[in-house]
Amino acid sequence: MAAKPRSASKRSQRTKLQPIQEASSEPPLSRERIVAIAVELLDAQGIDGLTMRRLADRLGSGVMSLYWHVDNKEDVFDLALDSVLEHRGSPETGESPDWRGDVVHMLEDWRARMLRHPWSASLLPRRALGPNILSRLEMLSKTLSRAGVADANLNAAIWSLWNYVMGATLTRASFDLSEEDRAAAQQRLTHLSEHYPTIERSRLLLDNDWDGAFRKGLDFLLDGLSPR
Amino acid sequence: MAAKPRSASKRSQRTKLQPIQEASSEPPLSRERIVAIAVELLDAQGIDGLTMRRLADRLGSGVMSLYWHVDNKEDVFDLALDSVLEHRGSPETGESPDWRGDVVHMLEDWRARMLRHPWSASLLPRRALGPNILSRLEMLSKTLSRAGVADANLNAAIWSLWNYVMGATLTRASFDLSEEDRAAAQQRLTHLSEHYPTIERSRLLLDNDWDGAFRKGLDFLLDGLSPR
DNA sequence: CATCGTATGGTACATCGTACTAGTCAAGCG
DNA sequence: CGCTTGACTAGTACGATGTACCATACGATG
């Protein structure tokens, strides 16, 4: 009666030997393979490009076979997101004297990883507390604590940095997707410069130095966070 | 042959008089009515609860009639989002001496509006440069400029605040939706306190004072932004 | 009366996620 | 050896969805 395993791990505990799987075509299905191909598909076709049928096609399997390894499509999204946020805890946990540099480095890596897969930003609005995220939060917490941030401010400080990174990534990803919209917006804006004179003058929407702006804003925030 | 109007305004220019529309049941369709009901539906049923069929039902119209007023479902989402972000430019544009208070007030209003419609956060990842957002950016820009932020830092400052608000709203909305997940996470975390000792100790995931944390983080950021 | 722009809505279709069901194959056991 | 069992694969089918296409209705204008 093949009881469908509960939502948790049903991954092959890889008993003795995998049955040779002659070189014919496809390796056996596995969560890892599903997630990997899902990410490929998302990278290539965007968020709407991922359908269970396409995923199965690319894996050379039947559609319903996926559901043995995965609960549903939501599950695929969650796994794909988590795989993008991968983070191996730095081995030198916390004796570097340059705490600011450490924080900046970790957060820039975080942002860069997500921007390499722009669809990940639009998946953020779902619960996302996988081990990778927790590990990053832990690193933040430890470093800030070490830097002398007061305990009463610690949580607020962590969330501030998290929020900033999420917002910046989201903004960057969505603007990147629609370069022409931005042009159109600036167009409209120039046309309506009577309504929005200040942002028109500062060319807010034409400024393309996203990385620089991210770094600068992060510096503002860290300036404010630094214990005085 | 009834050329379908281009994507722009086809809204009734309300020629002379609407044809009485006897009290039978429904007022005529209009963009405004569609958006209003869409927001109701989204509030009640969440993002997946909005379907064109349901929308038409609630409006007492046929499904395809919607498409006269609206390009497609994406369009409905965009309009709904914009309607949530409504912003009437403050009449006292910029002579208040308390620039910090002005900024905080506007951003808190922004966040509050979005949290009143939690689905709006998950719509953010799309291009969203409607007039309401532009108006808020303009206000930010003007106020910061008045406060003495250097021109070279102005754009970065604006984006920092924007990013922070977006991230904070997104985080808050997604955590709010899954209270039980948070409990489960903290459970898992307590269990794995060896891996995440610092955030376990600071009870990061149990801290419920979102409003306070938002305000505190905003203060950090504004501290860093303030010209020295 | 004829024509046209505005507006409405029914039918139909392709596509989606996935429930249900049946199948295959290897390992364990009598 | 045959039988069972459990891990895994897959075809079929169903209900839901967005929307293209088409027919229609009606007031205003000629």
CSV table of N, CA, C and O (backbone and C1' of nucleotides) in Angstrom, one decimal, chain A residues 15-20, chain C residues 25-29, chain D residues 1-7:
chain,number,residue,atom,x,y,z
A,15,THR,N,20.3,2.7,0.7
A,15,THR,CA,20.5,1.5,1.5
A,15,THR,C,21.9,0.8,1.2
A,15,THR,O,22.8,1.1,2.0
A,16,LYS,N,21.9,0.1,0.1
A,16,LYS,CA,23.2,-0.5,-0.1
A,16,LYS,C,23.9,0.0,-1.4
A,16,LYS,O,24.9,0.6,-1.4
A,17,LEU,N,23.2,-0.3,-2.5
A,17,LEU,CA,23.8,0.1,-3.7
A,17,LEU,C,22.7,0.5,-4.6
A,17,LEU,O,21.6,-0.1,-4.7
A,18,GLN,N,22.9,1.6,-5.4
A,18,GLN,CA,21.9,1.9,-6.3
A,18,GLN,C,21.9,1.0,-7.5
A,18,GLN,O,23.0,0.6,-7.9
A,19,PRO,N,20.8,0.6,-8.1
A,19,PRO,CA,20.7,-0.5,-9.0
A,19,PRO,C,21.4,-0.2,-10.3
A,19,PRO,O,20.7,-0.4,-11.4
A,20,ILE,N,22.6,0.1,-10.3
A,20,ILE,CA,23.4,0.2,-11.5
A,20,ILE,C,23.0,1.3,-12.5
A,20,ILE,O,23.8,2.0,-13.0
C,25,DC,P,10.5,-3.9,-14.8
C,25,DC,O5',11.4,-3.9,-13.4
C,25,DC,C5',11.8,-2.6,-12.9
C,25,DC,C4',12.3,-2.9,-11.5
C,25,DC,C3',12.9,-4.2,-11.2
C,25,DC,O3',14.2,-4.0,-10.6
C,25,DC,C1',11.3,-3.8,-9.6
C,26,DA,P,15.2,-5.2,-10.5
C,26,DA,O5',15.7,-5.1,-9.0
C,26,DA,C5',15.9,-3.8,-8.4
C,26,DA,C4',15.8,-3.9,-6.9
C,26,DA,C3',16.6,-5.1,-6.4
C,26,DA,O3',17.3,-4.7,-5.2
C,26,DA,C1',14.3,-5.2,-5.7
C,27,DA,P,18.3,-5.6,-4.4
C,27,DA,O5',17.5,-5.9,-3.1
C,27,DA,C5',16.9,-4.8,-2.4
C,27,DA,C4',16.1,-5.2,-1.2
C,27,DA,C3',16.8,-6.3,-0.4
C,27,DA,O3',16.7,-6.1,1.0
C,27,DA,C1',14.7,-7.0,-1.1
C,28,DG,P,17.2,-7.0,2.1
C,28,DG,O5',15.9,-7.8,2.6
C,28,DG,C5',14.8,-7.1,3.1
C,28,DG,C4',13.8,-8.1,3.6
C,28,DG,C3',14.4,-9.3,4.4
C,28,DG,O3',13.5,-9.5,5.5
C,28,DG,C1',13.1,-10.1,2.5
C,29,DC,P,13.9,-10.6,6.6
C,29,DC,O5',12.8,-11.7,6.2
C,29,DC,C5',11.4,-11.3,5.9
C,29,DC,C4',10.6,-12.5,5.6
C,29,DC,C3',11.0,-13.8,6.3
C,29,DC,O3',9.9,-14.5,6.7
C,29,DC,C1',10.9,-14.2,3.9
D,1,DC,P,13.6,-20.6,-10.2
D,1,DC,O5',12.4,-21.3,-9.5
D,1,DC,C5',12.5,-22.2,-8.4
D,1,DC,C4',11.5,-21.9,-7.3
D,1,DC,C3',10.5,-20.7,-7.6
D,1,DC,O3',9.3,-21.2,-8.1
D,1,DC,C1',11.3,-20.9,-5.3
D,2,DG,P,8.6,-20.1,-9.1
D,2,DG,O5',7.4,-19.6,-8.2
D,2,DG,C5',6.7,-20.6,-7.4
D,2,DG,C4',6.1,-19.9,-6.2
D,2,DG,C3',5.2,-18.7,-6.5
D,2,DG,O3',4.1,-18.7,-5.6
D,2,DG,C1',7.0,-18.0,-5.0
D,3,DC,P,2.9,-17.8,-5.8
D,3,DC,O5',3.1,-16.8,-4.6
D,3,DC,C5',3.3,-17.3,-3.3
D,3,DC,C4',3.4,-16.2,-2.3
D,3,DC,C3',2.6,-15.0,-2.6
D,3,DC,O3',1.8,-14.6,-1.5
D,3,DC,C1',4.8,-14.3,-2.3
D,4,DT,P,0.9,-13.3,-1.6
D,4,DT,O5',1.7,-12.2,-0.8
D,4,DT,C5',2.2,-12.6,0.5
D,4,DT,C4',3.1,-11.5,1.0
D,4,DT,C3',2.5,-10.1,1.0
D,4,DT,O3',2.7,-9.5,2.3
D,4,DT,C1',4.7,-10.1,0.0
D,5,DT,P,1.9,-8.2,2.6
D,5,DT,O5',3.1,-7.1,2.7
D,5,DT,C5',4.4,-7.4,3.3
D,5,DT,C4',5.4,-6.4,2.9
D,5,DT,C3',4.8,-5.0,2.7
D,5,DT,O3',5.6,-4.0,3.3
D,5,DT,C1',6.0,-5.5,0.8
D,6,DG,P,5.1,-2.6,3.7
D,6,DG,O5',6.4,-1.7,3.8
D,6,DG,C5',7.6,-2.2,3.5
D,6,DG,C4',8.3,-1.5,2.3
D,6,DG,C3',7.8,0.0,2.2
D,6,DG,O3',8.9,0.8,1.8
D,6,DG,C1',7.6,-1.1,0.2
D,7,DA,P,9.0,2.3,2.0
D,7,DA,O5',9.8,2.8,0.8
D,7,DA,C5',11.1,2.2,0.6
D,7,DA,C4',11.4,2.3,-0.9
D,7,DA,C3',11.3,3.7,-1.4
D,7,DA,O3',12.5,4.0,-2.3
D,7,DA,C1',10.0,2.3,-2.7
